[in-house]
Amino acid sequence: MKQTCSILLAASSLLWSAFATAATRPHYGGTLRVTVKETPAAFDPATLATSGPAGLSRLVFETLVALDERGRSEPGLALSWQVEPGNQRWRFLLRSGVNFHDGAILDANTVAASLRASNPNWKIVPSGNTLIIETDIAEPDVPTELALDRNGIFRRANGKIGGTGPFSVAQWDSGKHLTLKANDQYWLGRPFLDSIEIDFGEDYREQATLLDLGKADVIEIAPENIHRAQAEGRNVITSEPSKLIALAFAGAPKTEDEAHARAALAMSIDTTAINNVVLQGGGVPAGALLPNWETGYAFTFTVGGSAEIAHQEHAPPRRLAPWTLGYDTSDSISRVIAERILLNVRDAGITLQLASSGATDLRLLRISLPSAEPHVALSELSKALQLPEPKFSGSAIAALYSAEASLLQTHRIVPLVHLRSAVALRANVHDWVTLPSGEWEIQNVWLSPEKP
């Protein structure tokens, strides 16, 4: 009897061991259900670069060059590249054996047509299996620029848009729902998932409900809810502080008095309180445009928070007319931040008035980090904020610091906080990666059977 029990126990242990091994080994199949707050109006690289979840575009549209998590260039759809002296003429060798989702072969002509749409100032010439890019001025960062989402390679045929990525578009309901299916012929190997279902326009509370009911596998967590979600025992993955909250003025100051007033405004805003109280520690107070993890020098810039010093050192000799402050009325947190800014600057002798619509003197903005490479990130942020183009005297970190300091000295932008981005996952979602920049890497995600 004892021998029989021992045999049964051994067999049971082997079964449990086999089940545990199978549960932790990547395998194919399943549908990943994702909900997000953004509502992109179109599914193409240019739109997704500004309004879609970071990393979504790359599931479908790949770039010639990729970046690792440190912002270093590595081959993508281009195997290699060379530049002629002067950094104005680049030659990219395209990868062979790559097909678009409709079966068409990736060739230089299609790549050139795709890139011309997003880079009208470049001269792009296909030549055999290579692509030649010529610029009007020296541009040493062309490979890194080609890694931006807006430079994803696409092809339009029969009213549909497709790329070369691990997933293709099966269904697109503008701004509401997206279904992606696995690309069986993907040049790097078929992804583990069969499909991905993404619902757009769900607020954070609705997303949490869907996760709890088992109707979503991955949801976004608002920065101000990260600590709460962790305390509740959710499986939360966060990025480095990478999304910038800032105040942007409509133009340059017209007088010296206005420049002083803008400096006083920047100094008077208590960004530490905004981060700790309003955002519940979901980021870090910012005095720079780029986060410290990307540059290593952001901590050297002054962070606001002293209305008394602002009033003493920067107060203009005469009072200016009140400024109007615009913000995203659909975002309740933006409203709270704007109201706290009004209180802070009032103590420095500056008057702001909230405006929910129309042209304003300055706006409260939230902008994602466009690149993990700091020089390109600063250039792209400058475009998005309509700031002067940064001037780099070289590729060294000192040149980057100087360029960023010059932009801040224009008194057109006031950095406030660098926010973290975060997601919560169900227990059966494996190998999800969020890069420091906040970009999702989910092409290698797989699902294990859920316990009953």
PDB file of C-alpha atoms in Angstrom, residues 117-344:
ATOM      1  CA  ALA A 117       6.311  61.893 -47.055  1.00  0.00           C
ATOM      2  CA  SER A 118       7.878  62.502 -43.650  1.00  0.00           C
ATOM      3  CA  ASN A 119      11.103  64.197 -44.800  1.00  0.00           C
ATOM      4  CA  PRO A 120      10.255  66.692 -47.556  1.00  0.00           C
ATOM      5  CA  ASN A 121      13.589  68.508 -47.126  1.00  0.00           C
ATOM      6  CA  TRP A 122      15.633  65.430 -47.951  1.00  0.00           C
ATOM      7  CA  LYS A 123      16.573  64.287 -51.438  1.00  0.00           C
ATOM      8  CA  ILE A 124      15.950  60.529 -51.426  1.00  0.00           C
ATOM      9  CA  VAL A 125      17.118  58.451 -54.368  1.00  0.00           C
ATOM     10  CA  PRO A 126      16.681  54.649 -54.765  1.00  0.00           C
ATOM     11  CA  SER A 127      19.589  52.845 -56.385  1.00  0.00           C
ATOM     12  CA  GLY A 128      19.360  49.074 -56.712  1.00  0.00           C
ATOM     13  CA  ASN A 129      19.204  47.606 -53.225  1.00  0.00           C
ATOM     14  CA  THR A 130      20.456  50.819 -51.643  1.00  0.00           C
ATOM     15  CA  LEU A 131      18.909  54.135 -50.695  1.00  0.00           C
ATOM     16  CA  ILE A 132      20.766  57.433 -50.993  1.00  0.00           C
ATOM     17  CA  ILE A 133      19.741  60.345 -48.752  1.00  0.00           C
ATOM     18  CA  GLU A 134      21.120  63.834 -49.375  1.00  0.00           C
ATOM     19  CA  THR A 135      20.551  66.798 -47.039  1.00  0.00           C
ATOM     20  CA  ASP A 136      21.000  70.529 -47.589  1.00  0.00           C
ATOM     21  CA  ILE A 137      23.140  70.894 -44.486  1.00  0.00           C
ATOM     22  CA  ALA A 138      25.364  68.544 -42.503  1.00  0.00           C
ATOM     23  CA  GLU A 139      23.178  66.138 -40.521  1.00  0.00           C
ATOM     24  CA  PRO A 140      25.222  63.634 -38.517  1.00  0.00           C
ATOM     25  CA  ASP A 141      22.072  62.190 -36.872  1.00  0.00           C
ATOM     26  CA  VAL A 142      20.320  60.922 -40.018  1.00  0.00           C
ATOM     27  CA  PRO A 143      20.457  57.232 -38.930  1.00  0.00           C
ATOM     28  CA  THR A 144      18.972  58.091 -35.537  1.00  0.00           C
ATOM     29  CA  GLU A 145      16.273  60.223 -37.147  1.00  0.00           C
ATOM     30  CA  LEU A 146      15.346  57.269 -39.341  1.00  0.00           C
ATOM     31  CA  ALA A 147      14.597  55.326 -36.143  1.00  0.00           C
ATOM     32  CA  LEU A 148      11.734  57.717 -35.254  1.00  0.00           C
ATOM     33  CA  ASP A 149       8.205  56.296 -35.439  1.00  0.00           C
ATOM     34  CA  ARG A 150       7.204  58.801 -38.114  1.00  0.00           C
ATOM     35  CA  ASN A 151       9.804  57.187 -40.402  1.00  0.00           C
ATOM     36  CA  GLY A 152       8.184  53.762 -40.262  1.00  0.00           C
ATOM     37  CA  ILE A 153       8.186  52.181 -43.730  1.00  0.00           C
ATOM     38  CA  PHE A 154       4.729  51.615 -45.185  1.00  0.00           C
ATOM     39  CA  ARG A 155       3.058  50.663 -48.454  1.00  0.00           C
ATOM     40  CA  ARG A 156      -0.456  51.549 -49.641  1.00  0.00           C
ATOM     41  CA  ALA A 157      -2.251  49.145 -51.956  1.00  0.00           C
ATOM     42  CA  ASN A 158      -5.943  48.586 -52.711  1.00  0.00           C
ATOM     43  CA  GLY A 159      -6.989  51.158 -50.129  1.00  0.00           C
ATOM     44  CA  LYS A 160      -5.037  49.474 -47.323  1.00  0.00           C
ATOM     45  CA  ILE A 161      -1.828  50.383 -45.561  1.00  0.00           C
ATOM     46  CA  GLY A 162       0.720  47.800 -44.499  1.00  0.00           C
ATOM     47  CA  GLY A 163       4.239  47.435 -43.247  1.00  0.00           C
ATOM     48  CA  THR A 164       6.802  44.709 -42.694  1.00  0.00           C
ATOM     49  CA  GLY A 165       6.410  44.244 -38.939  1.00  0.00           C
ATOM     50  CA  PRO A 166       5.513  41.208 -36.810  1.00  0.00           C
ATOM     51  CA  PHE A 167       1.797  42.039 -37.002  1.00  0.00           C
ATOM     52  CA  SER A 168      -0.544  43.222 -39.767  1.00  0.00           C
ATOM     53  CA  VAL A 169      -3.775  45.193 -39.528  1.00  0.00           C
ATOM     54  CA  ALA A 170      -6.826  42.912 -39.619  1.00  0.00           C
ATOM     55  CA  GLN A 171      -9.406  45.533 -38.564  1.00  0.00           C
ATOM     56  CA  TRP A 172      -9.278  49.262 -37.906  1.00  0.00           C
ATOM     57  CA  ASP A 173     -12.234  51.175 -36.476  1.00  0.00           C
ATOM     58  CA  SER A 174     -10.924  54.745 -36.417  1.00  0.00           C
ATOM     59  CA  GLY A 175     -10.097  55.870 -32.893  1.00  0.00           C
ATOM     60  CA  LYS A 176     -12.064  52.996 -31.328  1.00  0.00           C
ATOM     61  CA  HIS A 177     -10.640  49.566 -32.007  1.00  0.00           C
ATOM     62  CA  LEU A 178      -7.705  47.855 -33.694  1.00  0.00           C
ATOM     63  CA  THR A 179      -7.159  44.166 -34.394  1.00  0.00           C
ATOM     64  CA  LEU A 180      -3.667  42.995 -35.304  1.00  0.00           C
ATOM     65  CA  LYS A 181      -2.873  39.482 -36.491  1.00  0.00           C
ATOM     66  CA  ALA A 182       0.446  37.674 -36.447  1.00  0.00           C
ATOM     67  CA  ASN A 183       2.607  37.922 -39.562  1.00  0.00           C
ATOM     68  CA  ASP A 184       3.429  34.267 -40.301  1.00  0.00           C
ATOM     69  CA  GLN A 185       6.131  35.321 -42.785  1.00  0.00           C
ATOM     70  CA  TYR A 186       7.870  37.851 -40.544  1.00  0.00           C
ATOM     71  CA  TRP A 187      11.580  37.969 -41.390  1.00  0.00           C
ATOM     72  CA  LEU A 188      12.598  37.670 -37.726  1.00  0.00           C
ATOM     73  CA  GLY A 189      10.203  34.786 -37.047  1.00  0.00           C
ATOM     74  CA  ARG A 190       6.493  34.598 -36.274  1.00  0.00           C
ATOM     75  CA  PRO A 191       5.486  36.279 -32.972  1.00  0.00           C
ATOM     76  CA  PHE A 192       4.084  34.073 -30.202  1.00  0.00           C
ATOM     77  CA  LEU A 193       0.684  35.785 -30.082  1.00  0.00           C
ATOM     78  CA  ASP A 194      -1.972  35.003 -32.689  1.00  0.00           C
ATOM     79  CA  SER A 195      -3.478  38.470 -32.412  1.00  0.00           C
ATOM     80  CA  ILE A 196      -3.707  41.697 -30.414  1.00  0.00           C
ATOM     81  CA  GLU A 197      -6.989  43.501 -29.705  1.00  0.00           C
ATOM     82  CA  ILE A 198      -6.653  47.174 -28.732  1.00  0.00           C
ATOM     83  CA  ASP A 199      -9.530  49.353 -27.514  1.00  0.00           C
ATOM     84  CA  PHE A 200      -8.929  53.119 -27.602  1.00  0.00           C
ATOM     85  CA  GLY A 201     -10.481  55.999 -25.657  1.00  0.00           C
ATOM     86  CA  GLU A 202     -10.983  54.192 -22.326  1.00  0.00           C
ATOM     87  CA  ASP A 203     -10.321  56.323 -19.247  1.00  0.00           C
ATOM     88  CA  TYR A 204      -8.165  54.918 -16.476  1.00  0.00           C
ATOM     89  CA  ARG A 205     -11.096  53.934 -14.229  1.00  0.00           C
ATOM     90  CA  GLU A 206     -12.789  52.019 -17.041  1.00  0.00           C
ATOM     91  CA  GLN A 207      -9.522  50.269 -17.834  1.00  0.00           C
ATOM     92  CA  ALA A 208      -9.073  49.126 -14.226  1.00  0.00           C
ATOM     93  CA  THR A 209     -12.603  47.711 -14.230  1.00  0.00           C
ATOM     94  CA  LEU A 210     -11.953  45.776 -17.430  1.00  0.00           C
ATOM     95  CA  LEU A 211      -8.748  44.325 -15.962  1.00  0.00           C
ATOM     96  CA  ASP A 212     -10.507  43.263 -12.761  1.00  0.00           C
ATOM     97  CA  LEU A 213     -13.324  41.618 -14.725  1.00  0.00           C
ATOM     98  CA  GLY A 214     -10.840  39.689 -16.860  1.00  0.00           C
ATOM     99  CA  LYS A 215     -11.875  41.559 -20.021  1.00  0.00           C
ATOM    100  CA  ALA A 216      -8.442  43.142 -20.553  1.00  0.00           C
ATOM    101  CA  ASP A 217      -4.923  41.751 -20.165  1.00  0.00           C
ATOM    102  CA  VAL A 218      -2.999  45.042 -20.231  1.00  0.00           C
ATOM    103  CA  ILE A 219      -4.131  48.508 -19.173  1.00  0.00           C
ATOM    104  CA  GLU A 220      -2.466  51.866 -18.749  1.00  0.00           C
ATOM    105  CA  ILE A 221      -1.917  53.253 -15.262  1.00  0.00           C
ATOM    106  CA  ALA A 222      -2.055  57.030 -14.843  1.00  0.00           C
ATOM    107  CA  PRO A 223       1.152  58.441 -13.282  1.00  0.00           C
ATOM    108  CA  GLU A 224      -0.788  59.658 -10.245  1.00  0.00           C
ATOM    109  CA  ASN A 225      -2.134  56.123  -9.672  1.00  0.00           C
ATOM    110  CA  ILE A 226       1.142  54.166  -9.916  1.00  0.00           C
ATOM    111  CA  HIS A 227       1.757  53.916  -6.162  1.00  0.00           C
ATOM    112  CA  ARG A 228      -1.874  53.049  -5.494  1.00  0.00           C
ATOM    113  CA  ALA A 229      -1.870  50.311  -8.138  1.00  0.00           C
ATOM    114  CA  GLN A 230       1.310  48.832  -6.647  1.00  0.00           C
ATOM    115  CA  ALA A 231      -0.188  48.948  -3.148  1.00  0.00           C
ATOM    116  CA  GLU A 232      -3.233  47.072  -4.449  1.00  0.00           C
ATOM    117  CA  GLY A 233      -0.960  44.259  -5.565  1.00  0.00           C
ATOM    118  CA  ARG A 234      -1.253  44.836  -9.302  1.00  0.00           C
ATOM    119  CA  ASN A 235       1.558  43.718 -11.596  1.00  0.00           C
ATOM    120  CA  VAL A 236       2.798  47.187 -12.599  1.00  0.00           C
ATOM    121  CA  ILE A 237       5.653  47.941 -15.009  1.00  0.00           C
ATOM    122  CA  THR A 238       6.934  51.524 -15.189  1.00  0.00           C
ATOM    123  CA  SER A 239       9.289  53.478 -17.421  1.00  0.00           C
ATOM    124  CA  GLU A 240      11.882  56.032 -16.458  1.00  0.00           C
ATOM    125  CA  PRO A 241      10.520  59.607 -16.122  1.00  0.00           C
ATOM    126  CA  SER A 242      10.157  60.429 -19.815  1.00  0.00           C
ATOM    127  CA  LYS A 243       6.932  62.302 -20.573  1.00  0.00           C
ATOM    128  CA  LEU A 244       7.351  66.074 -20.186  1.00  0.00           C
ATOM    129  CA  ILE A 245       4.761  68.366 -18.618  1.00  0.00           C
ATOM    130  CA  ALA A 246       5.637  71.965 -19.476  1.00  0.00           C
ATOM    131  CA  LEU A 247       4.270  75.450 -20.004  1.00  0.00           C
ATOM    132  CA  ALA A 248       4.797  76.741 -23.540  1.00  0.00           C
ATOM    133  CA  PHE A 249       4.405  80.404 -24.497  1.00  0.00           C
ATOM    134  CA  ALA A 250       2.891  81.310 -27.855  1.00  0.00           C
ATOM    135  CA  GLY A 251       5.960  83.321 -28.876  1.00  0.00           C
ATOM    136  CA  ALA A 252       9.116  85.047 -27.700  1.00  0.00           C
ATOM    137  CA  PRO A 253       8.871  87.841 -25.078  1.00  0.00           C
ATOM    138  CA  LYS A 254       8.299  91.227 -26.714  1.00  0.00           C
ATOM    139  CA  THR A 255       9.954  93.320 -23.994  1.00  0.00           C
ATOM    140  CA  GLU A 256      12.548  92.978 -21.276  1.00  0.00           C
ATOM    141  CA  ASP A 257       9.774  93.343 -18.718  1.00  0.00           C
ATOM    142  CA  GLU A 258       7.967  90.350 -20.169  1.00  0.00           C
ATOM    143  CA  ALA A 259      11.178  88.287 -20.151  1.00  0.00           C
ATOM    144  CA  HIS A 260      11.616  89.058 -16.447  1.00  0.00           C
ATOM    145  CA  ALA A 261       8.002  88.118 -15.778  1.00  0.00           C
ATOM    146  CA  ARG A 262       8.436  84.774 -17.538  1.00  0.00           C
ATOM    147  CA  ALA A 263      11.561  84.054 -15.481  1.00  0.00           C
ATOM    148  CA  ALA A 264       9.600  84.897 -12.327  1.00  0.00           C
ATOM    149  CA  LEU A 265       6.800  82.568 -13.403  1.00  0.00           C
ATOM    150  CA  ALA A 266       9.229  79.698 -13.938  1.00  0.00           C
ATOM    151  CA  MET A 267      10.866  80.229 -10.558  1.00  0.00           C
ATOM    152  CA  SER A 268       7.592  80.565  -8.624  1.00  0.00           C
ATOM    153  CA  ILE A 269       5.915  77.269  -9.636  1.00  0.00           C
ATOM    154  CA  ASP A 270       6.276  74.651  -6.910  1.00  0.00           C
ATOM    155  CA  THR A 271       6.971  71.653  -9.128  1.00  0.00           C
ATOM    156  CA  THR A 272       7.876  69.472  -6.142  1.00  0.00           C
ATOM    157  CA  ALA A 273       4.396  69.951  -4.682  1.00  0.00           C
ATOM    158  CA  ILE A 274       2.784  69.328  -8.075  1.00  0.00           C
ATOM    159  CA  ASN A 275       4.663  66.045  -8.391  1.00  0.00           C
ATOM    160  CA  ASN A 276       4.227  64.871  -4.792  1.00  0.00           C
ATOM    161  CA  VAL A 277       0.646  66.011  -4.172  1.00  0.00           C
ATOM    162  CA  VAL A 278      -1.179  66.208  -7.507  1.00  0.00           C
ATOM    163  CA  LEU A 279       0.737  63.460  -9.290  1.00  0.00           C
ATOM    164  CA  GLN A 280       1.342  61.339  -6.159  1.00  0.00           C
ATOM    165  CA  GLY A 281       5.041  60.988  -6.944  1.00  0.00           C
ATOM    166  CA  GLY A 282       4.414  59.755 -10.469  1.00  0.00           C
ATOM    167  CA  GLY A 283       7.385  61.648 -11.854  1.00  0.00           C
ATOM    168  CA  VAL A 284      10.259  63.972 -10.905  1.00  0.00           C
ATOM    169  CA  PRO A 285      10.318  67.791 -10.849  1.00  0.00           C
ATOM    170  CA  ALA A 286      11.988  69.109 -14.010  1.00  0.00           C
ATOM    171  CA  GLY A 287      14.157  72.089 -14.790  1.00  0.00           C
ATOM    172  CA  ALA A 288      15.273  70.653 -18.153  1.00  0.00           C
ATOM    173  CA  LEU A 289      13.518  69.520 -21.310  1.00  0.00           C
ATOM    174  CA  LEU A 290      15.270  66.138 -21.402  1.00  0.00           C
ATOM    175  CA  PRO A 291      15.198  63.765 -18.418  1.00  0.00           C
ATOM    176  CA  ASN A 292      18.308  63.137 -16.357  1.00  0.00           C
ATOM    177  CA  TRP A 293      18.536  59.418 -17.201  1.00  0.00           C
ATOM    178  CA  GLU A 294      18.994  60.373 -20.864  1.00  0.00           C
ATOM    179  CA  THR A 295      21.545  63.181 -20.493  1.00  0.00           C
ATOM    180  CA  GLY A 296      23.093  62.888 -17.027  1.00  0.00           C
ATOM    181  CA  TYR A 297      23.005  66.674 -16.528  1.00  0.00           C
ATOM    182  CA  ALA A 298      19.326  67.580 -16.056  1.00  0.00           C
ATOM    183  CA  PHE A 299      19.792  67.906 -12.284  1.00  0.00           C
ATOM    184  CA  THR A 300      22.022  70.952 -12.865  1.00  0.00           C
ATOM    185  CA  PHE A 301      19.102  73.069 -14.131  1.00  0.00           C
ATOM    186  CA  THR A 302      17.152  75.107 -11.592  1.00  0.00           C
ATOM    187  CA  VAL A 303      13.806  73.692 -10.496  1.00  0.00           C
ATOM    188  CA  GLY A 304      11.099  76.187  -9.512  1.00  0.00           C
ATOM    189  CA  GLY A 305       9.369  76.503  -6.179  1.00  0.00           C
ATOM    190  CA  SER A 306      10.259  79.824  -4.574  1.00  0.00           C
ATOM    191  CA  ALA A 307       7.743  82.628  -5.094  1.00  0.00           C
ATOM    192  CA  GLU A 308       9.732  84.907  -2.765  1.00  0.00           C
ATOM    193  CA  ILE A 309      12.969  84.568  -4.741  1.00  0.00           C
ATOM    194  CA  ALA A 310      11.029  84.879  -7.981  1.00  0.00           C
ATOM    195  CA  HIS A 311       9.496  88.142  -6.809  1.00  0.00           C
ATOM    196  CA  GLN A 312      12.799  89.565  -5.553  1.00  0.00           C
ATOM    197  CA  GLU A 313      15.089  88.575  -8.431  1.00  0.00           C
ATOM    198  CA  HIS A 314      12.843  88.530 -11.478  1.00  0.00           C
ATOM    199  CA  ALA A 315       9.900  90.817 -10.812  1.00  0.00           C
ATOM    200  CA  PRO A 316       9.399  93.286 -13.694  1.00  0.00           C
ATOM    201  CA  PRO A 317       9.473  97.018 -12.907  1.00  0.00           C
ATOM    202  CA  ARG A 318       5.808  97.349 -13.864  1.00  0.00           C
ATOM    203  CA  ARG A 319       2.839  94.992 -13.786  1.00  0.00           C
ATOM    204  CA  LEU A 320       1.919  93.321 -17.071  1.00  0.00           C
ATOM    205  CA  ALA A 321      -1.574  92.536 -18.296  1.00  0.00           C
ATOM    206  CA  PRO A 322      -2.889  89.118 -17.148  1.00  0.00           C
ATOM    207  CA  TRP A 323      -1.857  86.115 -19.213  1.00  0.00           C
ATOM    208  CA  THR A 324      -4.269  83.417 -20.329  1.00  0.00           C
ATOM    209  CA  LEU A 325      -3.383  79.776 -19.650  1.00  0.00           C
ATOM    210  CA  GLY A 326      -4.839  76.990 -21.799  1.00  0.00           C
ATOM    211  CA  TYR A 327      -4.966  73.307 -20.875  1.00  0.00           C
ATOM    212  CA  ASP A 328      -6.544  70.022 -21.954  1.00  0.00           C
ATOM    213  CA  THR A 329     -10.106  70.290 -20.654  1.00  0.00           C
ATOM    214  CA  SER A 330     -10.644  66.544 -21.066  1.00  0.00           C
ATOM    215  CA  ASP A 331      -7.897  65.823 -18.517  1.00  0.00           C
ATOM    216  CA  SER A 332      -8.944  66.476 -14.907  1.00  0.00           C
ATOM    217  CA  ILE A 333      -5.333  66.303 -13.682  1.00  0.00           C
ATOM    218  CA  SER A 334      -4.309  69.048 -16.120  1.00  0.00           C
ATOM    219  CA  ARG A 335      -7.019  71.240 -14.626  1.00  0.00           C
ATOM    220  CA  VAL A 336      -5.725  70.673 -11.094  1.00  0.00           C
ATOM    221  CA  ILE A 337      -2.130  71.399 -12.156  1.00  0.00           C
ATOM    222  CA  ALA A 338      -3.242  74.595 -13.916  1.00  0.00           C
ATOM    223  CA  GLU A 339      -5.094  75.772 -10.807  1.00  0.00           C
ATOM    224  CA  ARG A 340      -2.045  75.184  -8.605  1.00  0.00           C
ATOM    225  CA  ILE A 341       0.104  77.137 -11.065  1.00  0.00           C
ATOM    226  CA  LEU A 342      -2.327  80.067 -10.763  1.00  0.00           C
ATOM    227  CA  LEU A 343      -1.887  80.089  -6.989  1.00  0.00           C
ATOM    228  CA  ASN A 344       1.911  79.822  -7.166  1.00  0.00           C
TER     229      ASN A 344
END
